[in-house]
Each structure stands twice: as structure tokens, then as C-alpha cells.
CSV table of C-alpha atoms in Angstrom, one decimal:
chain,number,residue,atom,x,y,z
N,1,MET,CA,-26.6,-31.7,68.4
N,2,ARG,CA,-26.5,-34.7,67.4
N,3,LEU,CA,-23.6,-37.3,69.0
N,4,PHE,CA,-22.5,-39.7,67.8
N,5,MET,CA,-20.2,-42.8,68.7
N,6,LEU,CA,-20.4,-46.2,68.9
N,7,GLY,CA,-23.1,-47.3,69.1
N,8,PHE,CA,-25.1,-44.3,70.5
N,9,ALA,CA,-27.2,-42.1,68.6
N,10,VAL,CA,-29.4,-39.7,69.2
N,11,SER,CA,-32.3,-40.2,66.6
N,12,TYR,CA,-31.4,-37.6,63.9
N,13,ILE,CA,-33.0,-38.0,59.7
N,14,LEU,CA,-30.7,-35.7,57.0
N,15,PRO,CA,-33.1,-33.5,55.4
N,16,CYS,CA,-31.7,-35.4,51.9
N,17,LEU,CA,-31.0,-38.9,51.0
N,18,VAL,CA,-29.4,-39.5,47.5
N,19,ARG,CA,-29.7,-42.3,45.8
N,20,GLY,CA,-29.0,-43.9,43.0
N,21,GLN,CA,-30.5,-45.6,40.3
N,22,GLY,CA,-32.1,-49.2,41.9
N,23,SER,CA,-30.8,-48.6,45.5
N,24,GLU,CA,-32.3,-51.2,48.0
N,25,ASN,CA,-34.5,-50.3,50.7
N,26,GLN,CA,-33.0,-53.0,53.0
N,27,SER,CA,-33.8,-53.5,56.7
N,28,HIS,CA,-34.1,-51.8,59.2
N,29,ASN,CA,-30.1,-53.6,60.8
N,30,SER,CA,-28.9,-53.3,57.1
N,31,TRP,CA,-27.3,-49.7,55.1
N,32,PRO,CA,-29.1,-48.8,51.8
N,33,ILE,CA,-26.8,-50.4,48.9
N,34,GLN,CA,-27.0,-49.6,45.7
N,35,SER,CA,-27.8,-52.3,43.1
N,36,PHE,CA,-27.4,-52.7,38.8
N,37,LYS,CA,-29.0,-54.0,36.2
N,38,SER,CA,-25.5,-53.9,33.7
N,39,SER,CA,-22.7,-54.5,36.5
N,40,SER,CA,-22.7,-55.9,40.0
N,41,ALA,CA,-21.2,-52.9,41.7
N,42,ARG,CA,-23.2,-53.0,44.7
N,43,PRO,CA,-21.7,-49.6,46.6
N,44,PRO,CA,-22.8,-48.4,49.6
N,45,SER,CA,-26.0,-44.9,49.0
N,46,LEU,CA,-24.9,-41.6,50.2
N,47,LEU,CA,-27.0,-40.1,53.3
N,48,VAL,CA,-25.9,-36.0,51.7
N,49,GLU,CA,-26.3,-32.3,53.0
N,50,LYS,CA,-24.7,-29.4,51.9
N,51,THR,CA,-25.0,-26.4,53.0
N,52,GLY,CA,-22.8,-24.2,50.8
N,53,LYS,CA,-19.9,-24.7,48.7
N,54,THR,CA,-18.0,-27.7,48.2
N,55,GLU,CA,-15.1,-28.5,46.2
N,56,SER,CA,-15.0,-30.3,42.9
N,57,GLY,CA,-14.1,-33.7,41.9
N,58,LEU,CA,-15.1,-37.0,43.4
N,59,LEU,CA,-15.1,-38.7,46.8
N,60,SER,CA,-12.9,-41.6,47.0
N,61,PHE,CA,-12.7,-44.0,50.7
N,62,SER,CA,-13.0,-48.3,51.5
N,63,PRO,CA,-16.0,-49.1,52.8
N,64,PHE,CA,-14.8,-51.7,55.5
N,65,GLY,CA,-18.0,-54.2,56.5
N,66,TRP,CA,-16.3,-55.0,60.1
N,67,LYS,CA,-18.6,-58.6,59.6
N,68,CYS,CA,-16.1,-58.9,57.1
N,69,GLN,CA,-13.0,-58.1,56.7
N,70,GLU,CA,-12.7,-59.5,52.8
N,71,CYS,CA,-15.6,-57.7,51.5
N,72,SER,CA,-14.2,-54.4,51.5
N,73,SER,CA,-13.5,-53.3,47.8
N,74,PHE,CA,-12.9,-49.4,46.4
N,75,VAL,CA,-15.5,-46.5,45.5
N,76,ILE,CA,-15.2,-43.5,43.1
N,77,ILE,CA,-18.1,-41.9,43.3
N,78,SER,CA,-19.6,-38.1,42.8
N,79,ASP,CA,-21.3,-36.2,45.6
N,80,GLU,CA,-24.9,-36.7,44.1
N,81,ASN,CA,-24.3,-40.8,44.8
N,82,GLU,CA,-23.3,-41.0,41.9
N,83,LEU,CA,-20.5,-44.2,41.3
N,84,ILE,CA,-17.8,-44.3,40.0
N,85,TRP,CA,-16.0,-47.4,39.8
N,86,GLN,CA,-15.5,-50.6,42.9
N,87,SER,CA,-13.4,-51.9,43.4
N,88,ALA,CA,-13.7,-56.2,43.5
N,89,LEU,CA,-14.3,-57.3,47.2
N,90,GLY,CA,-11.2,-58.5,48.9
N,91,THR,CA,-8.7,-57.2,51.9
N,92,PHE,CA,-7.9,-53.7,51.3
N,93,SER,CA,-7.0,-51.0,53.2
N,94,SER,CA,-5.5,-47.3,53.4
N,95,PHE,CA,-6.9,-46.0,49.8
N,96,ASN,CA,-5.9,-43.2,48.2
N,97,PRO,CA,-5.8,-41.5,44.6
N,98,GLN,CA,-1.7,-40.3,44.4
N,99,THR,CA,0.4,-39.3,41.7
N,100,LEU,CA,4.0,-40.7,40.4
N,101,TYR,CA,6.1,-39.8,37.8
N,102,GLY,CA,2.9,-37.0,37.4
N,103,ASN,CA,0.6,-39.7,36.6
N,104,GLN,CA,-2.9,-40.3,38.5
N,105,VAL,CA,-2.3,-43.5,40.2
N,106,LEU,CA,-4.9,-45.3,42.7
N,107,VAL,CA,-2.8,-47.0,45.7
N,108,TYR,CA,-4.2,-48.8,48.6
N,109,TRP,CA,-2.8,-52.2,50.8
N,110,THR,CA,-4.0,-55.1,50.9
N,111,GLY,CA,-2.8,-58.8,53.0
N,112,THR,CA,-3.8,-59.9,56.8
N,113,ILE,CA,-5.5,-58.1,59.6
N,114,LEU,CA,-4.5,-58.5,63.3
N,115,PRO,CA,-7.4,-56.3,65.0
N,116,ARG,CA,-6.7,-55.5,68.2
N,117,PRO,CA,-5.5,-56.1,70.0
N,118,TRP,CA,-2.7,-55.6,67.1
N,119,GLY,CA,-4.8,-53.4,65.2
N,120,MET,CA,-2.1,-53.3,62.4
N,121,GLY,CA,-1.3,-55.8,59.2
N,122,ILE,CA,0.7,-57.7,57.5
N,123,GLY,CA,0.3,-57.5,53.4
N,124,GLN,CA,1.9,-55.4,50.7
N,125,ILE,CA,1.1,-52.2,48.2
N,126,GLU,CA,-0.8,-51.9,44.9
N,127,ILE,CA,-0.1,-49.1,42.6
N,128,LEU,CA,-2.9,-48.9,39.7
N,129,ASP,CA,-3.0,-46.3,36.5
N,130,SER,CA,-5.2,-44.3,34.9
N,131,THR,CA,-6.9,-47.5,33.8
N,132,TYR,CA,-7.8,-49.4,36.5
N,133,ASN,CA,-4.3,-51.7,35.8
N,134,ASN,CA,-1.4,-52.2,37.9
N,135,ILE,CA,1.8,-51.1,37.4
N,136,TYR,CA,3.3,-51.7,40.2
N,137,THR,CA,3.3,-54.3,44.4
N,138,VAL,CA,5.8,-52.6,46.5
N,139,SER,CA,6.3,-55.4,49.3
N,140,ILE,CA,9.7,-55.6,52.6
N,141,SER,CA,11.1,-58.9,52.1
N,142,GLY,CA,10.6,-60.1,56.3
N,143,LYS,CA,14.1,-62.3,55.7
N,144,GLU,CA,16.1,-59.8,54.4
N,145,GLN,CA,15.0,-57.3,57.3
N,146,ASN,CA,14.7,-59.7,59.8
N,147,LEU,CA,11.5,-59.4,60.7
N,148,VAL,CA,9.8,-61.3,62.9
N,149,PRO,CA,5.2,-60.9,63.2
N,150,ALA,CA,3.6,-60.8,65.7
N,151,ALA,CA,0.2,-63.0,65.6
N,152,GLY,CA,1.8,-66.7,65.5
N,153,LEU,CA,2.1,-66.0,61.8
N,154,ASP,CA,4.5,-68.0,59.7
N,155,ALA,CA,7.4,-66.2,58.6
N,156,SER,CA,7.5,-68.5,56.2
N,157,LYS,CA,4.6,-67.9,54.0
N,158,LEU,CA,4.8,-63.8,54.4
N,159,PRO,CA,5.6,-62.2,51.2
N,160,SER,CA,5.8,-59.4,52.5
N,161,PHE,CA,5.5,-57.1,55.7
N,162,ILE,CA,4.2,-53.8,54.6
N,163,ASP,CA,1.9,-52.6,57.8
N,164,ILE,CA,-1.9,-51.3,56.9
N,165,HIS,CA,-1.4,-48.3,57.9
N,166,GLU,CA,1.1,-46.1,54.9
N,167,GLY,CA,1.4,-45.8,51.4
N,168,THR,CA,2.3,-42.3,50.7
N,169,ILE,CA,4.5,-41.1,47.3
N,170,THR,CA,6.8,-39.0,48.0
N,171,PRO,CA,8.2,-35.7,45.4
N,172,GLU,CA,10.5,-37.6,45.2
N,173,ASN,CA,8.5,-40.8,43.3
N,174,THR,CA,9.4,-43.1,47.2
N,175,ILE,CA,6.9,-44.8,49.1
N,176,LEU,CA,6.7,-44.0,52.7
N,177,VAL,CA,5.2,-46.9,54.6
N,178,THR,CA,6.0,-48.9,57.3
N,179,ALA,CA,6.3,-52.8,59.5
N,180,TYR,CA,5.8,-54.0,62.5
N,181,ASN,CA,9.1,-56.5,64.5
N,182,THR,CA,7.9,-58.5,67.0
N,183,THR,CA,10.9,-58.1,69.3
N,184,GLU,CA,12.5,-59.3,72.2
N,185,TYR,CA,12.7,-56.3,74.8
N,186,ASP,CA,12.7,-55.7,78.5
N,187,LEU,CA,9.6,-53.7,80.0
N,188,THR,CA,10.2,-53.6,83.5
N,189,ALA,CA,10.3,-49.7,83.6
N,190,PHE,CA,6.0,-50.6,81.8
N,191,GLY,CA,6.0,-52.7,84.8
N,192,GLY,CA,6.1,-55.7,83.1
N,193,PRO,CA,8.3,-58.8,82.5
N,194,ALA,CA,11.9,-58.7,81.7
N,195,ASP,CA,12.1,-61.2,79.2
N,196,GLY,CA,9.1,-59.6,77.8
N,197,TRP,CA,8.1,-58.8,74.5
N,198,MET,CA,8.1,-54.8,72.9
N,199,HIS,CA,5.9,-54.5,68.8
N,200,ASP,CA,9.3,-52.8,67.2
N,201,CYS,CA,7.3,-50.7,63.9
N,202,VAL,CA,9.8,-49.4,61.9
N,203,LEU,CA,10.0,-46.6,58.8
N,204,TYR,CA,10.8,-47.8,55.9
N,205,GLU,CA,10.9,-45.3,52.4
N,206,LEU,CA,11.4,-47.3,49.0
N,207,ASP,CA,11.8,-47.6,45.5
N,208,ILE,CA,9.2,-48.3,44.5
N,209,LYS,CA,10.6,-50.2,40.6
N,210,THR,CA,13.2,-52.0,42.8
N,211,ASN,CA,11.8,-52.8,46.3
N,212,ARG,CA,14.9,-51.0,47.6
N,213,VAL,CA,14.9,-49.9,50.8
N,214,LEU,CA,16.3,-46.0,50.8
N,215,HIS,CA,16.1,-45.2,54.2
N,216,ARG,CA,15.1,-47.3,57.7
N,217,TRP,CA,14.2,-46.0,61.5
N,218,SER,CA,13.1,-48.4,64.0
N,219,ALA,CA,10.7,-46.6,66.9
N,220,LEU,CA,12.7,-49.1,69.6
N,221,GLU,CA,16.3,-48.1,68.7
N,222,HIS,CA,15.4,-44.3,69.7
N,223,ILE,CA,13.0,-45.3,72.7
N,224,ASP,CA,15.3,-43.4,74.7
N,225,ALA,CA,14.9,-40.4,72.9
N,226,TYR,CA,10.6,-40.5,73.5
N,227,ALA,CA,9.6,-37.3,75.4
N,228,VAL,CA,6.5,-39.9,77.5
N,229,PRO,CA,7.3,-40.7,80.8
N,230,TYR,CA,6.0,-44.5,81.1
N,231,GLY,CA,3.6,-43.1,83.5
N,232,ASP,CA,2.0,-40.4,80.0
N,233,LEU,CA,1.5,-44.0,77.9
N,234,LYS,CA,-1.8,-44.0,76.9
N,235,TYR,CA,-2.6,-47.0,76.0
N,236,PRO,CA,-1.0,-49.8,78.5
N,237,LEU,CA,0.4,-52.6,79.0
N,238,GLY,CA,-2.5,-54.9,80.1
N,239,ASP,CA,-1.5,-59.1,79.4
N,240,MET,CA,1.1,-57.9,75.9
N,241,GLY,CA,4.2,-57.5,75.8
N,242,ARG,CA,4.5,-60.7,78.0
N,243,ASN,CA,4.8,-63.4,75.1
N,244,ARG,CA,6.0,-63.3,71.3
N,245,THR,CA,2.2,-64.0,69.8
N,246,HIS,CA,0.4,-60.7,71.6
N,247,PRO,CA,3.3,-58.2,72.4
N,248,TYR,CA,3.4,-54.3,73.5
N,249,ASP,CA,2.8,-51.8,71.2
N,250,PHE,CA,4.4,-48.9,72.7
N,251,THR,CA,4.5,-46.5,69.6
N,252,HIS,CA,1.5,-47.6,67.2
N,253,ILE,CA,2.9,-45.6,63.6
N,254,ASN,CA,0.6,-45.0,62.1
N,255,SER,CA,1.1,-42.0,59.1
N,256,VAL,CA,4.0,-40.7,57.8
N,257,ASP,CA,5.2,-37.3,55.8
N,258,LYS,CA,8.4,-36.2,54.5
N,259,PHE,CA,9.8,-33.0,54.7
N,260,ARG,CA,12.1,-30.7,51.8
N,261,ASP,CA,14.9,-30.9,53.8
N,262,GLY,CA,14.8,-35.0,53.8
N,263,SER,CA,14.0,-36.0,57.6
N,264,TYR,CA,10.2,-36.6,58.3
N,265,LEU,CA,6.8,-35.6,59.8
N,266,ILE,CA,6.4,-39.7,62.5
N,267,SER,CA,2.6,-39.9,64.3
N,268,SER,CA,2.6,-42.2,67.3
N,269,ARG,CA,-0.7,-42.9,68.4
N,270,HIS,CA,0.2,-44.8,71.2
N,271,THR,CA,2.3,-41.5,72.7
N,272,CYS,CA,0.1,-38.9,71.0
N,273,ALA,CA,2.7,-37.4,69.5
N,274,VAL,CA,4.0,-35.8,66.2
N,275,TYR,CA,8.3,-36.4,66.1
N,276,ARG,CA,10.0,-34.9,63.4
N,277,VAL,CA,13.2,-37.0,62.2
N,278,ALA,CA,16.6,-36.2,60.8
N,279,ALA,CA,17.8,-38.2,58.0
N,280,ASP,CA,20.1,-39.4,60.7
N,281,GLY,CA,17.7,-41.0,62.2
N,282,THR,CA,17.9,-38.5,64.8
N,283,ILE,CA,14.4,-36.7,67.1
N,284,LEU,CA,14.7,-33.2,66.4
N,285,TRP,CA,11.1,-32.0,68.3
N,286,VAL,CA,8.5,-34.0,69.8
N,287,LEU,CA,4.3,-31.9,69.2
N,288,GLN,CA,3.4,-34.1,72.5
N,289,GLY,CA,0.2,-34.0,72.3
N,290,GLN,CA,-1.0,-35.2,75.8
N,291,GLY,CA,1.4,-35.4,78.5
N,292,GLY,CA,4.8,-35.4,78.1
N,293,LYS,CA,7.5,-33.2,77.3
N,294,SER,CA,6.4,-31.8,74.5
N,295,SER,CA,9.5,-29.4,72.8
N,296,PHE,CA,6.7,-26.2,72.0
N,297,VAL,CA,5.2,-24.2,74.6
N,298,HIS,CA,2.0,-24.8,73.5
N,299,ARG,CA,-1.0,-22.3,73.3
N,300,PRO,CA,-4.7,-22.3,74.3
N,301,GLY,CA,-5.9,-25.6,71.8
N,302,VAL,CA,-2.7,-27.3,71.3
N,303,SER,CA,-3.8,-30.2,73.1
N,304,PHE,CA,-4.8,-34.4,71.0
N,305,CYS,CA,-4.4,-38.4,72.1
N,306,PHE,CA,-4.5,-41.3,69.7
N,307,GLN,CA,-4.2,-38.5,66.6
N,308,HIS,CA,-4.1,-39.8,62.7
N,309,ASP,CA,-2.9,-38.5,59.5
N,310,ALA,CA,-0.4,-35.8,61.3
N,311,ARG,CA,0.7,-33.6,57.5
N,312,ILE,CA,2.8,-31.7,56.3
N,313,TYR,CA,0.5,-29.1,55.0
N,314,ARG,CA,2.4,-25.7,54.5
N,315,ASP,CA,6.6,-25.0,55.4
N,316,SER,CA,8.5,-22.5,55.4
N,317,GLY,CA,11.5,-22.4,56.5
N,318,THR,CA,11.1,-22.1,60.6
N,319,ILE,CA,7.6,-21.4,60.8
N,320,ILE,CA,5.7,-24.9,59.1
N,321,THR,CA,1.5,-26.0,60.0
N,322,ILE,CA,0.4,-29.9,60.8
N,323,SER,CA,-2.5,-31.0,60.0
N,324,LEU,CA,-4.2,-33.9,61.7
N,325,PHE,CA,-7.3,-36.0,63.0
N,326,ASN,CA,-7.8,-35.8,66.1
N,327,ASN,CA,-9.6,-39.0,67.7
N,328,ASP,CA,-8.8,-37.8,71.1
N,329,ASN,CA,-10.7,-41.5,71.9
N,330,ASP,CA,-9.6,-44.8,72.3
N,331,PHE,CA,-11.9,-48.7,72.6
N,332,GLY,CA,-13.3,-47.4,76.6
N,333,THR,CA,-11.9,-44.1,76.7
N,334,PRO,CA,-14.4,-41.2,77.9
N,335,PRO,CA,-15.7,-40.4,74.9
N,336,ARG,CA,-14.0,-37.0,73.7
N,337,VAL,CA,-14.5,-35.4,70.3
N,338,SER,CA,-13.0,-35.9,67.1
N,339,THR,CA,-11.4,-33.0,64.7
N,340,ALA,CA,-9.6,-31.5,63.2
N,341,LEU,CA,-6.4,-29.9,63.7
N,342,PHE,CA,-4.1,-27.8,62.0
N,343,ILE,CA,-1.9,-26.5,64.2
N,344,THR,CA,0.9,-23.6,63.0
N,345,LEU,CA,4.7,-24.4,64.4
N,346,ASP,CA,7.8,-21.7,65.3
N,347,THR,CA,10.7,-23.6,65.5
N,348,VAL,CA,13.1,-20.8,66.0
N,349,GLN,CA,10.7,-19.6,69.0
N,350,MET,CA,9.7,-23.0,69.9
N,351,THR,CA,5.4,-22.4,70.3
N,352,ALA,CA,2.9,-23.6,68.7
N,353,VAL,CA,-0.6,-22.1,68.1
N,354,VAL,CA,-3.8,-24.2,66.5
N,355,GLU,CA,-4.2,-22.6,62.8
N,356,ARG,CA,-8.1,-23.7,62.8
N,357,GLU,CA,-10.3,-26.3,64.2
N,358,LEU,CA,-12.6,-28.3,62.0
N,359,THR,CA,-15.8,-29.3,64.4
N,360,ASP,CA,-18.9,-29.3,63.3
N,361,PRO,CA,-21.1,-27.9,66.4
N,362,THR,CA,-24.6,-29.5,65.5
N,363,GLU,CA,-22.3,-33.3,65.3
N,364,SER,CA,-20.4,-34.7,67.4
N,365,LEU,CA,-19.0,-37.7,66.3
N,366,PHE,CA,-16.7,-39.6,68.5
N,367,SER,CA,-14.2,-41.5,67.2
N,368,PRO,CA,-11.8,-44.2,68.7
N,369,ALA,CA,-9.2,-44.9,65.9
N,370,MET,CA,-8.8,-43.9,61.9
N,371,GLY,CA,-9.4,-40.8,60.1
N,372,ASN,CA,-8.0,-37.6,57.9
N,373,VAL,CA,-7.8,-34.5,56.9
N,374,GLN,CA,-7.2,-33.5,53.5
N,375,PRO,CA,-7.1,-29.8,52.9
N,376,LEU,CA,-8.2,-29.4,49.2
N,377,PRO,CA,-6.2,-27.0,46.9
N,378,HIS,CA,-8.8,-23.5,46.8
N,379,GLY,CA,-8.7,-23.9,51.0
N,380,ASN,CA,-11.7,-26.5,52.3
N,381,SER,CA,-10.9,-29.4,53.8
N,382,LEU,CA,-12.1,-32.3,53.4
N,383,VAL,CA,-12.1,-35.4,56.6
N,384,GLY,CA,-12.9,-38.7,57.8
N,385,TYR,CA,-14.0,-39.5,60.6
N,386,GLY,CA,-12.3,-42.9,60.5
N,387,PHE,CA,-14.1,-45.8,62.8
N,388,LEU,CA,-17.0,-43.9,62.1
N,389,PRO,CA,-18.3,-44.4,57.8
N,390,TYR,CA,-19.2,-40.0,57.9
N,391,LEU,CA,-16.9,-37.8,56.5
N,392,LYS,CA,-17.1,-33.8,56.6
N,393,GLU,CA,-16.8,-30.8,53.9
N,394,TYR,CA,-15.4,-27.8,56.1
N,395,ASP,CA,-14.9,-24.4,54.0
N,396,ALA,CA,-11.7,-21.9,55.0
N,397,ALA,CA,-14.1,-20.4,57.7
N,398,GLY,CA,-14.9,-24.1,59.9
N,399,ASN,CA,-18.4,-23.9,58.1
N,400,VAL,CA,-20.1,-26.8,57.0
N,401,VAL,CA,-20.7,-27.5,52.7
N,402,MET,CA,-21.4,-31.0,53.4
N,403,ARG,CA,-22.5,-34.3,55.8
N,404,VAL,CA,-21.4,-37.3,53.7
N,405,GLN,CA,-22.8,-41.1,56.1
N,406,TRP,CA,-22.4,-43.7,53.6
N,407,GLY,CA,-23.7,-46.9,57.2
N,408,TYR,CA,-24.4,-47.0,60.4
N,409,ILE,CA,-22.2,-47.0,63.4
N,410,ASN,CA,-20.9,-49.4,64.6
N,411,ALA,CA,-20.8,-51.8,61.2
N,412,ALA,CA,-19.1,-50.0,58.9
N,413,SER,CA,-15.8,-47.5,58.1
N,414,ALA,CA,-12.8,-46.3,56.2
N,415,TYR,CA,-9.6,-46.3,56.5
N,416,ARG,CA,-9.5,-42.7,54.5
N,417,ALA,CA,-11.7,-40.4,52.8
N,418,SER,CA,-9.7,-37.6,50.2
N,419,ARG,CA,-11.7,-35.7,46.8
N,420,THR,CA,-10.1,-36.0,43.9
N,421,LYS,CA,-10.8,-34.9,40.0
N,422,TRP,CA,-10.1,-38.4,38.8
N,423,ILE,CA,-9.8,-39.1,35.4
N,424,GLY,CA,-10.7,-43.5,34.7
N,425,LYS,CA,-10.3,-44.7,31.5
N,426,PRO,CA,-10.5,-48.1,32.3
N,427,THR,CA,-9.7,-51.3,29.6
N,428,THR,CA,-12.1,-53.8,30.5
N,429,PRO,CA,-14.8,-54.0,28.0
N,430,PRO,CA,-18.7,-52.4,29.0
N,431,ALA,CA,-21.5,-53.3,30.8
N,432,VAL,CA,-24.5,-54.5,29.2
N,433,TYR,CA,-28.8,-55.8,30.1
N,434,ALA,CA,-32.0,-56.3,28.0
N,435,CYS,CA,-34.8,-57.5,28.8
N,436,TYR,CA,-38.6,-57.0,26.6
N,437,ASP,CA,-41.2,-56.3,28.6
N,438,GLY,CA,-43.7,-57.1,26.3
N,439,ARG,CA,-44.1,-53.9,23.5
N,440,ASN,CA,-40.7,-52.2,23.8
N,441,THR,CA,-36.9,-53.5,25.1
N,442,GLN,CA,-35.2,-51.8,28.0
N,443,VAL,CA,-31.5,-51.9,27.8
N,444,PHE,CA,-29.1,-50.6,30.5
N,445,MET,CA,-25.4,-50.0,30.0
N,446,SER,CA,-22.7,-49.2,32.7
N,447,TRP,CA,-18.9,-49.3,32.5
N,448,ASN,CA,-17.1,-49.2,35.6
N,449,GLY,CA,-14.5,-46.9,35.6
N,450,SER,CA,-14.9,-44.6,33.6
N,451,THR,CA,-15.2,-40.9,34.0
N,452,GLU,CA,-14.8,-40.0,29.7
N,453,HIS,CA,-17.4,-41.7,28.1
N,454,LYS,CA,-20.6,-39.0,27.5
N,455,SER,CA,-23.3,-40.9,25.5
N,456,TRP,CA,-23.1,-44.4,23.8
N,457,SER,CA,-24.6,-46.4,21.0
N,458,VAL,CA,-27.4,-49.1,20.8
N,459,MET,CA,-27.4,-51.6,18.8
N,460,ALA,CA,-29.4,-55.2,17.8
N,461,GLY,CA,-29.8,-57.4,15.3
N,462,ASP,CA,-32.0,-60.6,14.9
N,463,GLU,CA,-28.8,-62.7,14.9
N,464,PRO,CA,-25.2,-62.1,17.2
N,465,TRP,CA,-23.6,-61.7,13.6
N,466,ARG,CA,-26.1,-59.2,12.3
N,467,MET,CA,-25.5,-55.9,14.3
N,468,ALA,CA,-27.0,-52.3,13.3
N,469,LYS,CA,-27.2,-48.8,15.3
N,470,ARG,CA,-30.2,-48.6,16.5
N,471,LYS,CA,-30.0,-45.6,18.7
N,472,ARG,CA,-27.9,-43.0,20.3
N,473,VAL,CA,-28.6,-42.2,24.1
N,474,PRO,CA,-26.1,-39.3,26.6
N,475,SER,CA,-25.2,-41.0,29.7
N,476,SER,CA,-26.9,-40.8,33.1
N,477,GLY,CA,-25.2,-42.1,36.0
N,478,PHE,CA,-23.2,-44.8,36.2
N,479,GLU,CA,-26.2,-47.1,34.7
N,480,THR,CA,-28.1,-45.7,31.3
N,481,MET,CA,-31.3,-46.9,30.6
N,482,CYS,CA,-32.9,-46.2,27.0
N,483,GLU,CA,-35.9,-48.6,25.3
N,484,VAL,CA,-35.5,-49.5,22.3
N,485,ILE,CA,-39.5,-49.6,20.6
N,486,GLY,CA,-39.7,-53.2,19.8
N,487,GLY,CA,-38.4,-56.4,20.0
N,488,LEU,CA,-34.6,-57.4,19.7
N,489,ARG,CA,-33.0,-60.4,20.0
N,490,TYR,CA,-29.2,-59.0,20.7
N,491,VAL,CA,-27.8,-56.2,20.9
N,492,GLN,CA,-24.5,-55.2,22.1
N,493,VAL,CA,-23.1,-50.8,23.4
N,494,GLU,CA,-20.5,-48.5,22.7
N,495,PRO,CA,-19.7,-45.9,24.2
N,496,GLU,CA,-18.2,-42.9,23.1
N,497,GLY,CA,-16.9,-39.4,23.9
N,498,ASP,CA,-13.2,-37.2,23.0
N,499,ASN,CA,-12.3,-39.5,24.7
N,500,VAL,CA,-12.5,-42.9,24.9
N,501,SER,CA,-10.8,-45.4,22.3
N,502,PRO,CA,-13.4,-47.6,20.5
N,503,VAL,CA,-14.9,-50.5,22.5
N,504,ASN,CA,-17.9,-52.2,22.7
N,505,SER,CA,-19.7,-54.8,25.1
N,506,SER,CA,-20.0,-58.2,25.2
N,507,ILE,CA,-23.7,-59.1,22.8
N,508,VAL,CA,-25.8,-60.3,24.6
N,509,LYS,CA,-29.3,-62.6,24.6
N,510,VAL,CA,-32.7,-59.4,25.6
N,511,VAL,CA,-34.5,-61.8,27.7
N,512,ASN,CA,-38.1,-61.9,29.2
N,513,CYS,CA,-38.8,-58.5,31.9
């Protein structure tokens, strides 16, 4: 068995290291990074082990380096480690391909990350179309919503207060987000001061086009309805809550989903519970993972804590199945294996039964934060391990069919990972690099984000205004390389495909290899 948690690892080497062209074998302390001649993209190489049939589609996640928060990017990549698209670097999170008005979009959060002890962010949601151009920016005005930031931040300098955790587009083409509000609160029931400070987590449903607030729900306004006795809280008060800079985060809502009847499924990490909240704000039921009082009678195996990504998997009215990533760990807690859970709830008999638990018997992972579960169209499930740089795909029987690692433990993470049949049609031009090796000209060409081009035409000339087609080659992965006999002075390339609009690269001068 392989055991992994933070800096602890039993030595193990995956049998298949799949590398893209130009992958760099760097020092022992640096994960292999792919590099290219024609592009500045530098995605991590994937360690891939396949043991069964995976579903189709591309992998997407947002690699995040703990030593450089502004060095995260979005990556769409194949199981074969062939890059499709990498974004520019920035402070990003919660990257997730979704559907808006029937079209594929990319949704992500950007802003200011406040690490522990806050564990949240203040920013906005950006939505890109299939050309990778921004079509919507979703924001919440702190002034309009009377929101007060923590960590000593100046509210007047914050254009938006959306938290890092959520950005789900609903079937009604609205978006679910959360925001934090630093609020004065009597913390004596928690063992804190009467003049304390609480971090109130607020759910918003927004109109994407206008940012108009369609629905608002405050956790603090419904604190008396929570089923967790204060003594059972899994997140200790400690020194938090004594000032506005470090408010106490009682709930830490990290995912929101919407039922067909307009009610909401809310995951509260710090109470280790999932709630169904009616449109009028009433808490309809509580599925308590550990401690506290659950609305349901739990059958064996229904236990979770510090969970993420609670989603409605199946809703037949009175019988509901939810999926969630059961971290079962926080920083500093005794290690417990993190798993994916599918829990079926009978809301008439009020019973909770584990329908499926996904865990790898050969490799135990203990993830103290982040993570997700994505049910796939044909029965498989993709599980992202959040704080740990791993993702795995399981089949319908619970067998691991693919293991992927893309970074060293305690050095990289990704809030969520997904598989999607993404079609990318960038409007930016392709790129080319050409050099002469003394006999022939080597031409390297790539088009960051494109999934549709199938071949390349290579043009060359002695002058930039005298370009003629010299060669046509099939596309081969992210970067295609071909040789043209003899020395060339100037080179230009054009991608070709049935669904590709004519677009040429810039004309580049050939250099010596």
C-alpha cells in the first residue's frame, strides 16, 4: 500500500511516466515541466497509470504552487500528457468547464487569496467562451451588500467580494457564489469573548449578465438552526474571533448546488454537515457527517468530515443521492483516508445509506483541504484530491482505472479537477519557431487552446513578402515539428482543419539551432 499525506510518502514509482515533447528532467526537488520551442507554455508533466477503461474527454485543473500563489494557471490536457491549453499565470482558482446558454464556457475565480487561518478569498468570477475570450465578469459589490472584509483589507479597494470556493452555473443560467462578511458577534457560547467577531458566510445566486442579486442566504442569520452543539465543532476557536482582522469562521461553506424546486444544497466544512435550505431560508434537513444531530438515521458507513464539493447526483423527489469528497482530515488531525462518497437519502423514511465509496486500496491519500468528485456520463467518476496533486478515475464498480500525479506533495495542489469534451477555437494566432541546423530547417509550430486543427501548412521565403507553401504535415500533439530540406530565411505556418477559420502565424526569421 502507498501512503501519502503532506510530506510523508512511502517510496513508489509509477510504471508509466508519460511526457510531452521537450519535457525537462529537473532537479530532485522540482517536478518535471513540459517546455516547447514555439510556445511559452510550461505545464506540469503528468505521471499517468491506466489500469482500465477511462471515459473520453480532456482533463482540466488549475495547478497551484504554495510557494508562488500568483503562479497558478489553468491547464487543459489529454490523458496522454498532450497539452491543449495553458492560461497565463495569475492568482486563480476553482477552474471549471461548464455550460451557459447551451454553450461550453470556462469559469474561474481570480482575486486575493487569504490562506489559513482565513482559508478564503476575495475576488470575482470570470467566464470565457470557447475562443478563450472573456464574455462575463461576475462580481458582488461590498458597498451594496454591506460586506466587511477580514485580514485588515480596505473595503474601498475591493471591487468584488466573491469567495474562492464556489461558482456553479445553474440550469437557469444563473450562478451560485459565496462571500464572507466580518460581523460582530457574541462568542461566549463558543468559549470566546462577548464582543467577538464572526465570519458570516453568505450564499448568493446572481444574474450573470447584470450581477443582480436574485437570492441571498446568511449562515449567521440561521445559526440557531444548525444541528451541531458548540462542543462538537470540528474547527477550534483558538485565538480567532477576538478582533475584526481574525474573525471566527463557524461554517466555512465550500460548495452550493441547487435543487429543481429552488432549494439549495450547502456544504459546511467546519460543521462537517450538508444542509438543504429552502428558498425562504428555512433549513429543511441536515445530513450530519460527524457529531451533532442529523435529520437522518445513518446506515453503516455514512460518516464524513471537512468535506468538499457536495453535489446533487440524482433527485427523484423523495429519494436523493448526493456526491461529496470526504476529506476526513484537517491540518493537524490524525490521518484518515480521504474518499469519494455517494450517499442516498430517503426523505420520507429519513434514512441515509452509502451507495458507493470510492477509495484506492493500493494508495491511501489524506487530503486536509479542497478536492472534488465528478460523476461522468457513462458511470465512471473522476476524483480530484485537492491539497494533494493527484486525480483518479474510478469505474462504476469502484475500481481505479487511472491514476494521475502532477506535482510533489506539499508543493502543489488544485482546488478541483474535471474531465470534459472541450472544443477550443482560439482567436489568437498560432506560434512558430524555426532554426537551421546546418543541413535542414527545423520548424516547430503550436496553437495554444486549439482542439480542431488537424494539419499544418509551412510557408517559406527569402523575403517576408515572398512566402510560398513548402510543406504540409499532420498535427502531432501540442507542438508539431517538421524538417524542410535546406536553409530557409523566413517561415510562417497555417493550421488547417474542417472547423478551423484561416489564420496564419506571424512571419519569423530563421535562426541557427
